[in-house]
Amino acid sequence: MNELHPLTQAIIAGKRKEVPDLVAQCLAAGESASAIVEHRLVPGMAIIGEKFKLNEIFVPEMLIAARAMKEALKVLEPLLAAAGVKPEHIVVIGTVEGDLHDIGKNLVAMMWKGANLGVIDLGVNVPPARFVEAIREHQPELVGLSTLLTTTMPAMRDTVKAIRDAGLSVKIVVGGAPITREFAREIGADSYAPDAGSAVDMAVALLQGKA
Amino acid sequence: MNPAGSLKVRLPTGEVFALPIHPDERSLAGMLSAAGLSLNTRCGQRGLCRGCEVELIEGSLTVDGATVAAPAIVKACQARRDGHGTIRIPARSRVEHRPQVGETFAIGIPYAHQPLFTPVPGGRDTGFAVDIGTTTVVVLCVDLVTGAILSRAGGFNEQIRFGDNVITRIEAAAKPENLAAMQRAIVHETIRPLLLQAAERAGRALERFAGGAVAGNTTMLHLLVGEDPTSLGSAPFTPRFLSGRQVLAGELQLIVDGLSPEIPLQLLPGIAGYIGADIAAGVIATGMAYDEVPSLLVDIGTNGEILLQSNGQLSACATAAGPAFEGGGLRCGTRAVEGAVSELRLGLNPFGLELKTVGDVPAGRAGGICGSAYLDFLAMGRSSGLLSSKGRFEPAAWEQVPEPYRHQEDRERALRLPAGRPGGLTISEVDVALLLQAKAAIGAGIETLLETAGIRAADLGRVYLAGGFGMHLNLGHAIACGLLPGLRREQIRVVGNTALAGALLALVDRTTLEEMATLQARVEIIELNLVPGFEDCFIEHLSLP
Ligand code: B1M
């Protein structure tokens, strides 16, 4: 296996302070923003996901890596937008109404970005109607719902129902500490991801299943 | 014979009974709880801990969709009925250990003697102070003429069977029958027997009681008076009331022979949905509101509350540690019950491991590990070099740990303590990751609140550490692992159950009640979710310094 690129290594090790310089070096060397994402960031997050699955790293380390990745995207996203690069897959994510927790949701969003998905993050406390509206607007293939409070699980149910009632064909994946596979099935979500690592696998599987 | 099959339960007494069928009961733990046999489902029935393990001695159960046949040990929260079976509940899985109740406290201010209820010598001359904790409840019996504490009684909050944290109780309360049942659980099944006990210990007839003062978090006070707490369960977390209501014993159905139904119970006023009357009580009881130096009140529980005073300005935030410090969700975690490993000393070079248990129970019979010992492990694991800053075992150091103390399961490494069940008690890397989240929530909460007010930790004249956990942890270790970041031991005063102290104060000096009532308008609430830097700060604090 090739030696990993220093930027990829910095992402994996979560050395966010080193990231902007390394990104600048790549750009200076003539790499395009989308090439940097694809060849430097995506492999890093793939390794993070893999290590997480193997119990080699846990949530804290994953958060630290995701934060380094965020640093890189801060530089790259405007460039991607300016170059008119359109991601192949669009996904929407948000924390359901009544809940303001977003660290887990942000991590999932970052891991999805790390799998080269175009992520539209609706933020926290998102009412069902806002999800429906965003799905109509952005036409994503997948929508992710997160909640950390047992008390807002009904809001997750309402959101799934609102999306279905609106006749939108988008796949729905749900997650968050109180969510179980059983609950996901019960409310009619397509899929449940217990953690950010499996959220990536799940998204990729759902998107490929569609293709 | 019914189609669902029969499930029998053998009790430690040898008695066997059949579990009634509940159409809507999901798990075995749920069925048992409905039958009055609550298990220690401390991880919230998520299958993460071993608190609710039962022995399947005959027949079968469904676990995770698959059939498991006897003999087997299963987690009751993950098991469902499957044809016939008989189970035995080991004593350790029952919720029946008496908790260590936080009855000790310090009152930091001088106070007058102006009882809330004017005593009638020879008549109604006795009052009671109550602290309703989510887990434990304490009742003090007080002489209203002298202000002296006559007796104490404490025990579990019987609402625990509806859930062990406020959110699960709020969720349960969504059903009106549960709301009523939880009110009955606190009034009739918890406060009533404690009041009887306290009165008896004090040698006071119930006819002599003139009234009581009650502290508790906002959810507990809602449930006490039967108010629907649903709005506290989701943003914007608005309570139905915060003001210091008075209710009559009769209105609450606090019916005790001899006790007049006409006597009032004074609820202490709260500050916000997640900064309750228990904290208002603490602000006044510690005297921090009057400190001339900047001071901080920290109450560490599943929900942590932090309140800062600087130049008379007050600000506060609520942070959510989760149940890890009470052992929740951890492999061998337990509350600080008798027999729990409560202290741990660890050295690497040479390797040394010493344990202490609550009640000095021999280590061989230790039932689990409680928060204070986990905190010791975080601090000493790090200082000895066994743990990396990310909370993982350092490979080289790991090799230095003698074989019998090492445990590895599915790539997950754990330190094995020579204690408890065969195979020992373990502290795994996954446990550490959960503990780090809990300590990060508190540590980042403290740091964010200080930063918002522009105060450095070093500038704090006093830090009041309240709550039961605060009384039992090793302060040096709490500082070292970042739970109390940037503080020095000399700054910290361990003040115990300040909620109870505040209820007592209100009872004997009613002017303090007025002071508590002013707090709601005076305290600026910092919503951590809305502070842009909090997420970063939380992530920083996931590391060990
Ligand atoms: C779309 O597909 C997917 C797939 C997977 C998905 C997914 C979506 N979303 C998540 N996942 C999954 O992947 C992630 C990575 O593997 C995982 O995400 P997690 O979010 O689980 O993990 C994150 C990466 C890291 N973990 C976290 O971010 C949560 C950690 C804990 C400590 C926690 C935190 C940090 C906070 N909190 Co809150 N908080 C707790 C938590 C207790 C704990 N120890 O877990 C919890 C969740 N909080 C709780 C509570 C009650 C509250 N909190 C509150 C506030 C806060 C803070 C502001 C202090 C902070 C949130 C900051 C923020 N911006 O999010 C309050 C209000 C919140 C609000 N306004 O909505 C408040 C209501 C009360 C309070 N005391 O303050 C509890 C909920 C209890 C319950 N039964 O529902 C709680 C379990 C702690 C407790 N007291 O027991 C998976 O769940």
Coordinates of C-alpha atoms and ligand atoms in Angstrom, one line a residue, chain A residues 52 59 62-63 93 98-105 107-108 112 143-151 173-178 193-197 199, chain B residues 165-168 232-233 235 237 274 302-304 318-323 434 437-438 441 527-529 534-535 538, ligand 1:
Chain A
F52 CA -14.2 2.6 14.0
V59 CA -16.5 8.4 19.0
M62 CA -13.9 10.2 15.2
L63 CA -15.1 13.6 16.3
I93 CA -29.8 15.7 7.2
G98 CA -37.9 19.8 19.7
D99 CA -34.3 18.6 19.9
L100 CA -31.2 20.9 19.8
H101 CA -28.5 18.2 20.0
D102 CA -26.3 18.2 17.0
I103 CA -22.9 16.9 17.7
G104 CA -23.8 13.4 16.5
K105 CA -25.7 14.7 13.6
L107 CA -20.5 13.9 12.8
V108 CA -22.7 11.9 10.5
W112 CA -21.2 11.6 4.6
V143 CA -32.6 12.1 4.1
G144 CA -31.2 11.5 7.5
L145 CA -33.0 12.2 10.8
S146 CA -31.3 12.4 14.1
T147 CA -32.5 12.8 17.7
L148 CA -30.9 12.3 21.1
L149 CA -33.9 12.8 23.3
T150 CA -36.4 10.0 23.9
T151 CA -39.0 12.7 24.2
V173 CA -32.3 6.8 7.5
V174 CA -32.7 7.5 11.2
G175 CA -30.2 7.4 14.1
G176 CA -29.3 8.8 17.5
A177 CA -28.7 7.4 20.9
P178 CA -32.3 6.4 21.9
A193 CA -27.7 3.4 11.7
P194 CA -26.5 3.0 15.2
D195 CA -23.4 5.1 14.7
A196 CA -21.7 7.4 12.3
G197 CA -19.6 4.6 10.8
A199 CA -24.4 5.6 8.7
Chain B
N165 CA -33.8 10.0 34.6
V166 CA -36.0 13.0 34.2
I167 CA -36.4 12.6 30.5
T168 CA -37.7 9.0 30.8
L232 CA -40.0 20.1 29.6
G233 CA -39.2 17.2 27.3
A235 CA -37.3 22.6 23.0
F237 CA -38.1 23.3 27.5
Y274 CA -33.3 22.7 33.8
T302 CA -27.0 12.9 35.2
N303 CA -27.8 16.5 34.5
G304 CA -25.1 18.9 35.6
A318 CA -27.4 23.1 32.4
T319 CA -25.3 20.4 30.9
A320 CA -26.1 16.8 30.3
A321 CA -23.5 14.3 31.6
G322 CA -25.7 11.3 31.2
P323 CA -25.7 8.3 33.6
L434 CA -18.5 6.9 27.6
Q437 CA -18.3 12.1 27.2
A438 CA -19.8 12.6 30.6
A441 CA -20.1 17.7 29.1
E527 CA -28.2 27.8 26.5
L528 CA -25.1 25.8 25.7
N529 CA -26.7 24.5 22.5
F534 CA -19.6 24.8 22.8
E535 CA -19.3 21.9 20.4
F538 CA -16.9 19.6 24.2
Ligands
B1M1 C1 -29.3 10.1 10.1 O1 -28.6 9.0 10.6 C2 -28.0 9.0 11.8 C3 -27.3 7.9 12.1 C4 -26.6 7.9 13.3 C5 -26.7 8.9 14.2 C6 -27.5 10.0 13.9 C7 -28.2 10.1 12.7 N1 -27.4 10.9 14.9 C8 -26.6 10.3 15.8 N2 -26.2 9.2 15.4 C9 -25.2 8.2 16.0 O2 -24.0 8.5 15.5 C10 -23.2 9.3 16.4 C11 -21.7 8.8 16.3 O3 -21.6 7.4 16.4 C12 -23.8 9.1 17.7 O4 -24.3 10.4 18.1 P1 -24.3 10.9 19.6 O5 -25.0 12.2 19.5 O6 -24.9 9.8 20.4 O7 -22.8 11.1 20.0 C13 -22.1 12.3 19.7 C14 -21.1 12.0 18.6 C15 -21.4 12.7 21.0 N3 -22.4 12.8 22.1 C16 -23.2 13.8 22.2 O8 -23.1 14.8 21.5 C17 -24.2 13.8 23.4 C18 -23.5 13.7 24.7 C19 -24.3 14.2 25.9 C20 -23.4 14.3 27.1 C21 -25.1 15.5 25.7 C22 -24.6 16.7 25.3 C23 -23.2 16.9 24.8 C24 -25.4 17.9 25.4 N4 -26.7 18.0 25.9 CO1 -27.9 16.5 26.2 N5 -26.4 15.3 26.1 C25 -26.7 14.0 26.4 C26 -25.5 13.1 26.1 C27 -25.1 12.1 27.2 C28 -24.2 11.1 26.8 N6 -23.2 10.8 27.6 O9 -24.3 10.5 25.7 C29 -28.1 13.6 26.5 C30 -28.4 13.1 25.1 N7 -28.8 14.8 26.7 C31 -29.9 14.7 27.5 C32 -30.7 15.8 27.9 C33 -31.8 15.4 28.8 C34 -30.4 17.1 27.6 N8 -29.3 17.6 26.9 C35 -29.3 18.9 26.8 C36 -28.3 19.7 26.5 C37 -27.0 19.3 26.1 C38 -25.8 20.2 25.9 C39 -26.2 21.5 25.3 C40 -25.1 20.3 27.1 C41 -25.0 19.2 24.9 C42 -25.4 19.3 23.4 C43 -24.6 20.1 22.6 C44 -25.0 20.0 21.1 N9 -24.8 21.0 20.4 O10 -25.4 19.0 20.7 C45 -30.6 19.5 27.3 C46 -31.5 20.1 26.2 C47 -30.9 19.8 24.8 C48 -31.6 20.6 23.8 N10 -31.7 21.9 24.0 O11 -32.1 20.0 22.9 C49 -31.3 18.3 28.0 C50 -32.8 18.1 27.6 C51 -31.3 18.6 29.5 C52 -30.0 19.1 30.1 N11 -29.7 18.6 31.2 O12 -29.4 20.0 29.7 C53 -30.1 13.3 27.8 C54 -31.2 12.6 27.1 C55 -31.9 11.6 27.9 C56 -33.0 10.9 27.2 N12 -33.4 9.8 27.8 O13 -33.5 11.3 26.2 C57 -28.6 12.7 27.6 C58 -28.6 11.2 27.3 C59 -27.9 13.0 28.9 C60 -28.6 12.5 30.2 N13 -29.0 13.5 31.0 O14 -28.9 11.4 30.4 C61 -25.0 8.2 17.5 O15 -26.1 8.4 18.3

